[in-house]
Amino acid sequence: MKRVVRWLATVLGVLLLLGVALLLLSENGEVVVLRTVGPDGTKESRLWIVDGEQGPIVRGSPGKTWVENARANPAVALRRGGDAWTALRAVELEDAAGRAQANALMRARYGFADAVIDLFDDFDAAVAFVLVAPPPAGLN
């Protein structure tokens, strides 16, 4: 019985350490806050960001609340580097080339942390958004 308890404690300890390591890796580099609005209200999510040719790019897994909110309502707000909130529009990169470019930019910027997290969260299936200025009022 002691052997089983030790084994379970070891497994739980390893899982806890893995969880802490993933959390630390996910906070490595520039982390921004993206605010989205959906049926359950406002959601603020901490995300990695890269600068692409068309503007800042964020990426997440399909089904995540912020991803589905941005798909349904592309009006978002971004807080980057402790600055004030900036109103933006999230435009999904729907083509494979756009997603591949987003993944390559993320890998180049976040390196080892991106590769490790990709083992647990398949970035090839991820959704990427470029954040652009919203159209002027009245021209939606």
C-alpha positions as a printed Julia matrix, in Angstrom:
140×3 Matrix{Float64}:
   0.0    0.0     0.0
   2.85   2.39    0.84
   4.34   1.74   -2.59
   1.07   2.72   -4.32
   0.77   5.9    -2.23
   4.39   6.86   -3.02
   3.83   6.17   -6.71
   0.67   8.31   -6.74
   2.43  11.09   -4.83
   5.31  11.0    -7.32
   2.96  11.13  -10.31
   0.99  14.01   -8.79
   4.24  15.83   -7.97
   5.49  15.45  -11.54
   2.15  16.68  -12.92
   2.21  19.67  -10.59
   5.77  20.54  -11.62
   4.8   20.18  -15.28
   1.84  22.51  -14.77
   4.01  25.12  -13.05
   6.63  24.83  -15.8
   3.99  25.36  -18.5
   2.61  28.37  -16.65
   6.08  29.89  -16.36
   6.81  29.19  -20.04
   3.5   30.75  -21.12
   4.38  33.97  -19.26
   7.83  34.11  -20.92
   8.27  37.02  -23.34
   5.74  39.71  -24.13
   2.3   38.91  -22.78
  -0.62  41.2   -23.6
  -4.21  41.34  -22.41
  -6.95  41.0   -25.03
 -10.5   41.94  -24.09
 -13.35  40.29  -25.99
 -17.1   40.4   -25.5
 -19.37  37.4   -25.86
 -22.65  35.97  -24.62
 -21.2   35.48  -21.13
 -19.89  39.05  -20.93
 -16.4   40.49  -21.12
 -13.4   38.16  -21.16
  -9.81  39.3   -20.59
  -7.16  36.86  -21.76
  -3.37  36.93  -21.4
  -1.78  36.07  -24.75
   1.48  36.11  -26.65
   1.67  38.61  -29.47
   3.88  39.11  -32.51
   4.05  41.91  -35.04
   3.19  40.82  -38.57
   3.15  42.81  -41.8
  -0.55  43.65  -41.41
  -0.4   44.34  -37.67
  -0.18  42.56  -34.32
  -1.1   38.86  -34.37
  -2.51  36.73  -31.53
  -3.2   33.0   -31.59
  -5.36  30.56  -29.64
  -7.1   27.21  -29.72
 -10.52  26.79  -31.31
 -13.16  26.59  -28.6
 -11.35  28.95  -26.22
 -13.78  31.58  -25.0
 -11.76  34.53  -26.29
 -11.34  32.91  -29.73
 -15.06  32.23  -30.12
 -15.88  35.72  -28.82
 -13.55  37.32  -31.4
 -15.03  35.19  -34.16
 -18.58  36.26  -33.27
 -17.74  39.88  -32.36
 -14.43  41.11  -33.82
 -14.48  44.35  -31.8
 -11.69  43.8   -29.25
  -9.46  45.88  -26.99
  -5.76  45.35  -26.43
  -3.54  46.36  -23.52
   0.1   46.05  -24.47
   2.97  46.85  -22.15
   0.78  48.4   -19.49
  -0.44  51.05  -21.94
  -4.04  52.2   -22.16
  -6.6   49.97  -23.87
  -6.64  50.25  -27.67
  -9.82  49.47  -29.61
  -9.1   47.1   -32.51
 -10.81  44.67  -34.85
  -9.77  40.99  -34.86
  -9.52  39.62  -38.4
  -9.13  35.85  -38.5
  -6.32  34.52  -40.7
  -8.39  31.81  -42.33
  -5.93  30.65  -44.98
  -3.24  28.06  -44.26
  -0.47  30.44  -45.36
  -1.6   33.11  -42.88
  -1.74  30.63  -40.0
   1.66  29.2   -40.97
   3.15  32.69  -40.99
   1.64  33.41  -37.56
   3.08  30.15  -36.2
   6.51  30.92  -37.7
   6.53  34.41  -36.17
   5.51  33.0   -32.79
   8.2   30.32  -32.95
  10.84  32.88  -33.93
   9.91  35.18  -31.07
   9.12  32.74  -28.26
  11.43  29.88  -29.29
  11.77  27.04  -26.79
   8.66  28.06  -24.82
   6.56  27.97  -28.0
   7.94  24.55  -28.95
   7.21  23.07  -25.52
   3.68  24.45  -25.3
   3.04  23.21  -28.87
   3.5   19.66  -27.52
   0.36  20.13  -25.43
  -1.6   22.62  -27.54
  -1.41  21.83  -31.26
  -0.57  25.17  -32.86
  -1.16  23.77  -36.36
  -4.85  23.68  -35.42
  -4.72  27.11  -33.76
  -6.72  30.14  -34.8
  -4.77  33.33  -35.51
  -6.07  36.88  -35.67
  -4.43  40.02  -36.98
  -5.52  43.06  -34.98
  -6.31  46.08  -37.13
  -7.75  49.53  -36.53
 -11.54  49.48  -36.49
 -13.37  51.32  -39.26
 -14.41  54.88  -38.43
 -17.74  55.21  -36.64
 -20.68  54.91  -39.0
 -18.73  52.98  -41.65
 -19.12  49.49  -40.2
